[in-house]
Amino acid sequence: MEDKKEVSDKTPEKKEQSKSPDFIKWFSELDKNSGSIAGGKGANLGEIYKLKIPVPQGFAVTAQAYDYYIKKAGLDDKIKEILNKINYEETDELNKFTKEIREMIEKATMPPEMEEDIIEAYEALGAEDSKLKKKLAYEIIKTPSESEEPFVAVRSSATTEDLAEASFAGQQDTFLNVKGKSHLLENIKKCFSSLFTPRATYYRNKKGFKHEQASLSVIIQKMVDSDKSGVIFSKDPSMKKDNVIIEAVFGLGEGIVSGQISPDRYVISKSGQGKESELKIKEKEIGTKKIAITRDSSGKKEIVKLKEEKSKQQVLKEHEIITLSEIALKLEDHYKKPQDIEFAIENNEIYIVQTRPITTLEKRGEVGAIKELSGEVVLKGLAASPGIGSGKIRIVKDLSDLGKVKKGDILVTEMTNPDMVVTMQRCAAIVTNEGGLTAHASIVSREMGIPAIVGTQTATTKLKDGEVITVDGYTGKIYKGKIAETAQKEIKKVTDETKIKLKVLIDLPSFAQRAAKTGLKKVGLARLEGIIAESGKHPQYFLKNSNIKEYEEMIFKGLSEIAEYFEEIWVRTSDIRSDEFQNLEGASKEIEKNPMLGMHGIRYSLKHPEILKAELNAMKRVFEKGSKIGILAPQIISVEDIQKIKSYVKEIGFTQAKVGVMVETPASVQIIKELCDEGIDFISFGTNDLTQYTLALDRGNEQVQNIYNEMHPAILHQLEYVIKVCKEKGVETSICGQAGSKKEMVKFLVEKGIDSISVNSDMAADLAAYISKLEREPESEPKPEEKKEPKPLPPYTREKTLEEDENKTVGEEAPTIKGAELLEEMEEEIIEPELGVINEVRENVEEGAEAMKKIVEEVEEVVGMKPKEETESEQNQEEEETIEQKPEENKSGEQEEKEEGEEENKEDVLDIF
């Protein structure tokens, strides 16, 4: 391990600053007593660095630098004034005031002298190492040049964090893969401001820490590009055992802490004392690691879906398990306290990223003190927090469900997050699908003394809401009665250029960042229902309580979150079916007999214009912040619907917005010409609803799923017709239904000339490549002719004359004559679904065909005459030429009359459509 002190020695000496504190401290300058300077993380990193344990090099922006920054910006008194106004049990009030503090901190200007020291230290991290000869070959290759800016982790390290009596883990922010001076400074400010997140502020208040005594250091540390990573507990955090516990995953360790990945779990026992002690691997539980979080060459995080074989593979080698256990015990012995340690492994080199004391040892269960419960075991998981809890199951799928969790209930969810902390305190126990001993649910549950079981995989699907269960936090078993999975597919960046525009679909603002990984800049459909569901309140609630402005603000915040990542958003006005949202606060208790055909979509919005105008106002505000907005109206069945929407858009002064129609009802297909004439800017196919309305089936009914088919000819004819009409009218066409993510539908739409396609973000890159391939097909290679149904009016042909082509023999097949081409054009026109006139048109065509047939027969009688054999007689040649000239003379008059009739027929057909 290279000497970090030497790195700091290379840094230009600081200028004498009589009043300025030390803004920077290298790890070599810190130790376990440096908590007031570098916070818990910084102090521990300095200490383990001095123990010759491998630590990625770095430095701390000191807590005194934070204080200096706050004071120089004149924020200290302002922050204190705001904090004194907060009612900490009122979530909205807490969120509002802490946000105000964070914005003040992030907008403040960093003092030049402080900025200079930080930049110098950052440049030193990236400077060329003077001890290359001591490095291995791969290390030399990886050593950055003097001008290269390294990737660093920017971690908050609060002076109240990682103390033995309280775990403040996760309360402040961490930013990984940061590169560049401006990004570094920006993220340091964000770390400063994260001292006042709602969670951190609430937590400090609850634990009795005075806010003015809380300060914050920021740790800047070179990133380890982890092949595998994890956490070590030098003592079992759940039971009173002396085992070492290790959890590990492939890739970055964020998946463990966030609970996204169920890690491997290794239990290592120690026998003997001192030098005679021996470590043995006692247990190995290999987790099903469906994904890994990695870093690409640009520093962005990527979620990689692992193959089944890899997902079930053991992460750590036997010698790595033993080495990590030895390091853990060495740190425990040094600190005289059991440690919670984070590690990373890159190219077989082990690095310790941080260590801190385990804060929940006094709450561990006694071995043998707990009697094994007897009863029907319905599910098993990982015992994360000891204790026993009984109560009713409350399944939480998203934040909007938190309101239904009452005191004494058991919270069952995919995985917890910090926003659930207040709710978790009311629970008798906690059960999650995902996560390990270091997941948020585990850490917080242990500190709160709440029994918890994590990593069950199927809790949210196997357990039923409202049923009573008993959770045994000692054994990881869940019992019936009172006796006691979702990997994200890798998001690839779209690299193929296409003529057809690709857009993404977004249901919830929280998925916007994930969708942005595609590199696409436009959202083809943003549903408001996700934002509404997260609030837990039905739009009707805001109407009843005369608080429609709050509804507008809620929609604005959600759309703003999406707008952070995208240039243009097509927003669908709310489409809330009564059966899907009946549990929201304020929702009508009346159950519709057929919700799909009931009061939802634009008919609900027009019945309650206050709700519609609030949504439009929220969109307008997002537009004013710099994002383009398209308004999508759902369930349109009349021109009057659009006229009313446009009147409200005009009323609120939002005429800059594009107005579009969801083509998802057969009615909207039939009146598409009239809708275009009304002045819409775009349409988007909602194939999910269009299919079920057209085929008369419920897409949610399992019994009819075998006939649910978006590629049904009835659906394709409607899509083709609408695209054709919109092209003629200059209206942009798109698709936002799930069918747009299927290759067979994409191929059809590309061939028909659609303008844009909205897709699921995990399919974007693959479909872009597919579309690009379709568009690149060389025109020089003729495509195989499509098989078409036999037409009742086949084309007519005639033989060419010698005069038309001297190089071809008389009798060779000639091109289709114009009259037959017209008939084919007329046939093409009749594919449109205006069934009422098709028969009438066909009768007219067939009558015209009979008349034209006679004309053609007469022409053929003349054209079909074979020229006589050439003789020496000039008279015979002249007669032959005369015979060949007659058809042209006859044709001239007949063709003129025929072409006039063709124009009339064609005009008649166009008038019909």
Short mmCIF file of N, CA and C in Angstrom, two decimals, residues 793-857:
data_model
loop_
_atom_site.label_atom_id
_atom_site.label_comp_id
_atom_site.label_asym_id
_atom_site.label_seq_id
_atom_site.Cartn_x
_atom_site.Cartn_y
_atom_site.Cartn_z
N LEU A 793 -60.23 -8.02 -59.31
CA LEU A 793 -60.01 -7.26 -60.54
C LEU A 793 -58.54 -7.31 -60.91
N PRO A 794 -58.12 -8.36 -61.62
CA PRO A 794 -56.70 -8.50 -61.96
C PRO A 794 -56.30 -7.47 -62.99
N PRO A 795 -55.02 -7.10 -63.05
CA PRO A 795 -54.57 -6.13 -64.03
C PRO A 795 -54.62 -6.70 -65.44
N TYR A 796 -54.85 -5.78 -66.40
CA TYR A 796 -54.89 -6.19 -67.81
C TYR A 796 -53.58 -5.84 -68.48
N THR A 797 -53.14 -6.70 -69.42
CA THR A 797 -51.89 -6.43 -70.12
C THR A 797 -52.13 -6.47 -71.63
N ARG A 798 -51.23 -5.89 -72.38
CA ARG A 798 -51.30 -5.95 -73.83
C ARG A 798 -49.90 -6.12 -74.38
N GLU A 799 -49.80 -6.47 -75.67
CA GLU A 799 -48.50 -6.63 -76.30
C GLU A 799 -48.02 -5.29 -76.84
N LYS A 800 -46.72 -5.07 -76.75
CA LYS A 800 -46.15 -3.83 -77.29
C LYS A 800 -46.00 -3.94 -78.81
N THR A 801 -46.00 -2.79 -79.45
CA THR A 801 -45.74 -2.75 -80.89
C THR A 801 -44.25 -2.61 -81.14
N LEU A 802 -43.85 -2.92 -82.34
CA LEU A 802 -42.43 -2.78 -82.69
C LEU A 802 -41.99 -1.34 -82.59
N GLU A 803 -42.92 -0.43 -82.84
CA GLU A 803 -42.58 0.98 -82.81
C GLU A 803 -42.27 1.44 -81.39
N GLU A 804 -42.93 0.78 -80.41
CA GLU A 804 -42.70 1.17 -79.01
C GLU A 804 -41.33 0.70 -78.53
N ASP A 805 -40.92 -0.46 -79.04
CA ASP A 805 -39.61 -0.97 -78.62
C ASP A 805 -39.02 -1.82 -79.73
N GLU A 806 -38.09 -1.25 -80.44
CA GLU A 806 -37.52 -1.94 -81.60
C GLU A 806 -36.71 -3.16 -81.18
N ASN A 807 -36.28 -3.16 -79.93
CA ASN A 807 -35.43 -4.24 -79.48
C ASN A 807 -36.20 -5.43 -78.92
N LYS A 808 -37.51 -5.33 -78.84
CA LYS A 808 -38.30 -6.43 -78.28
C LYS A 808 -39.19 -7.00 -79.34
N THR A 809 -39.49 -8.22 -79.25
CA THR A 809 -40.32 -8.88 -80.25
C THR A 809 -41.77 -8.62 -79.97
N VAL A 810 -42.55 -8.58 -80.98
CA VAL A 810 -43.98 -8.40 -80.81
C VAL A 810 -44.54 -9.61 -80.05
N GLY A 811 -45.41 -9.34 -79.15
CA GLY A 811 -45.98 -10.42 -78.37
C GLY A 811 -45.36 -10.55 -76.99
N GLU A 812 -44.25 -9.82 -76.70
CA GLU A 812 -43.64 -9.85 -75.37
C GLU A 812 -44.54 -9.12 -74.38
N GLU A 813 -44.61 -9.60 -73.12
CA GLU A 813 -45.55 -9.04 -72.13
C GLU A 813 -45.26 -7.57 -71.88
N ALA A 814 -46.33 -6.79 -71.84
CA ALA A 814 -46.21 -5.35 -71.66
C ALA A 814 -46.63 -4.95 -70.26
N PRO A 815 -46.31 -3.71 -69.83
CA PRO A 815 -46.70 -3.24 -68.50
C PRO A 815 -48.21 -3.17 -68.35
N THR A 816 -48.62 -3.09 -67.07
CA THR A 816 -50.04 -2.94 -66.76
C THR A 816 -50.56 -1.64 -67.35
N ILE A 817 -51.75 -1.68 -67.97
CA ILE A 817 -52.29 -0.46 -68.56
C ILE A 817 -52.85 0.42 -67.46
N LYS A 818 -52.99 1.69 -67.75
CA LYS A 818 -53.32 2.68 -66.72
C LYS A 818 -54.68 2.45 -66.09
N GLY A 819 -55.63 1.96 -66.87
CA GLY A 819 -56.96 1.71 -66.29
C GLY A 819 -56.89 0.68 -65.19
N ALA A 820 -56.12 -0.38 -65.38
CA ALA A 820 -55.99 -1.40 -64.35
C ALA A 820 -55.24 -0.86 -63.14
N GLU A 821 -54.22 0.02 -63.37
CA GLU A 821 -53.51 0.63 -62.24
C GLU A 821 -54.46 1.43 -61.38
N LEU A 822 -55.37 2.12 -62.02
CA LEU A 822 -56.34 2.91 -61.28
C LEU A 822 -57.19 2.00 -60.41
N LEU A 823 -57.60 0.87 -60.97
CA LEU A 823 -58.40 -0.06 -60.19
C LEU A 823 -57.63 -0.55 -58.96
N GLU A 824 -56.33 -0.81 -59.14
CA GLU A 824 -55.52 -1.23 -58.00
C GLU A 824 -55.45 -0.12 -56.96
N GLU A 825 -55.28 1.13 -57.41
CA GLU A 825 -55.25 2.26 -56.48
C GLU A 825 -56.55 2.34 -55.70
N MET A 826 -57.66 2.11 -56.44
CA MET A 826 -58.96 2.18 -55.78
C MET A 826 -59.08 1.07 -54.74
N GLU A 827 -58.55 -0.12 -55.09
CA GLU A 827 -58.57 -1.22 -54.12
C GLU A 827 -57.78 -0.83 -52.88
N GLU A 828 -56.59 -0.18 -53.06
CA GLU A 828 -55.78 0.23 -51.93
C GLU A 828 -56.55 1.20 -51.05
N GLU A 829 -57.32 2.11 -51.67
CA GLU A 829 -58.07 3.09 -50.90
C GLU A 829 -59.09 2.40 -50.01
N ILE A 830 -59.60 1.24 -50.44
CA ILE A 830 -60.73 0.62 -49.76
C ILE A 830 -60.30 -0.18 -48.54
N ILE A 831 -59.00 -0.08 -48.14
CA ILE A 831 -58.62 -0.78 -46.92
C ILE A 831 -59.08 -0.03 -45.68
N GLU A 832 -59.52 1.20 -45.82
CA GLU A 832 -59.90 2.01 -44.67
C GLU A 832 -61.19 1.48 -44.04
N PRO A 833 -61.26 1.59 -42.72
CA PRO A 833 -62.38 0.95 -42.02
C PRO A 833 -63.67 1.76 -42.05
N GLU A 834 -64.02 2.33 -43.17
CA GLU A 834 -65.31 3.00 -43.29
C GLU A 834 -66.24 2.02 -43.99
N LEU A 835 -66.66 1.05 -43.21
CA LEU A 835 -67.34 -0.12 -43.77
C LEU A 835 -68.65 0.23 -44.46
N GLY A 836 -69.26 1.33 -44.07
CA GLY A 836 -70.56 1.69 -44.64
C GLY A 836 -70.52 2.00 -46.11
N VAL A 837 -69.35 2.39 -46.65
CA VAL A 837 -69.29 2.78 -48.06
C VAL A 837 -68.51 1.80 -48.92
N ILE A 838 -67.92 0.79 -48.29
CA ILE A 838 -67.07 -0.11 -49.05
C ILE A 838 -67.87 -0.83 -50.15
N ASN A 839 -69.04 -1.35 -49.79
CA ASN A 839 -69.82 -2.09 -50.78
C ASN A 839 -70.23 -1.19 -51.96
N GLU A 840 -70.62 0.05 -51.63
CA GLU A 840 -71.02 0.99 -52.68
C GLU A 840 -69.86 1.27 -53.64
N VAL A 841 -68.65 1.46 -53.05
CA VAL A 841 -67.48 1.72 -53.88
C VAL A 841 -67.17 0.51 -54.75
N ARG A 842 -67.23 -0.68 -54.14
CA ARG A 842 -66.91 -1.88 -54.90
C ARG A 842 -67.86 -2.07 -56.08
N GLU A 843 -69.17 -1.79 -55.85
CA GLU A 843 -70.13 -1.92 -56.96
C GLU A 843 -69.76 -0.98 -58.10
N ASN A 844 -69.40 0.26 -57.74
CA ASN A 844 -69.02 1.23 -58.77
C ASN A 844 -67.77 0.76 -59.53
N VAL A 845 -66.82 0.24 -58.77
CA VAL A 845 -65.60 -0.22 -59.40
C VAL A 845 -65.88 -1.36 -60.37
N GLU A 846 -66.74 -2.31 -59.93
CA GLU A 846 -67.01 -3.47 -60.77
C GLU A 846 -67.78 -3.08 -62.04
N GLU A 847 -68.70 -2.10 -61.91
CA GLU A 847 -69.40 -1.62 -63.11
C GLU A 847 -68.41 -0.98 -64.07
N GLY A 848 -67.51 -0.16 -63.53
CA GLY A 848 -66.49 0.47 -64.36
C GLY A 848 -65.58 -0.57 -64.99
N ALA A 849 -65.34 -1.65 -64.24
CA ALA A 849 -64.47 -2.70 -64.75
C ALA A 849 -65.06 -3.36 -65.99
N GLU A 850 -66.38 -3.59 -65.96
CA GLU A 850 -67.02 -4.22 -67.12
C GLU A 850 -66.88 -3.33 -68.36
N ALA A 851 -67.10 -2.02 -68.15
CA ALA A 851 -67.00 -1.09 -69.28
C ALA A 851 -65.57 -1.04 -69.81
N MET A 852 -64.62 -1.01 -68.86
CA MET A 852 -63.23 -0.93 -69.29
C MET A 852 -62.77 -2.23 -69.96
N LYS A 853 -63.35 -3.34 -69.50
CA LYS A 853 -63.00 -4.62 -70.10
C LYS A 853 -63.32 -4.63 -71.60
N LYS A 854 -64.50 -4.07 -71.92
CA LYS A 854 -64.90 -4.03 -73.33
C LYS A 854 -63.91 -3.17 -74.14
N ILE A 855 -63.53 -2.01 -73.52
CA ILE A 855 -62.58 -1.12 -74.20
C ILE A 855 -61.27 -1.85 -74.44
N VAL A 856 -60.80 -2.52 -73.40
CA VAL A 856 -59.54 -3.22 -73.51
C VAL A 856 -59.60 -4.32 -74.56
N GLU A 857 -60.74 -5.03 -74.60
CA GLU A 857 -60.88 -6.11 -75.58
C GLU A 857 -60.79 -5.56 -77.01
#
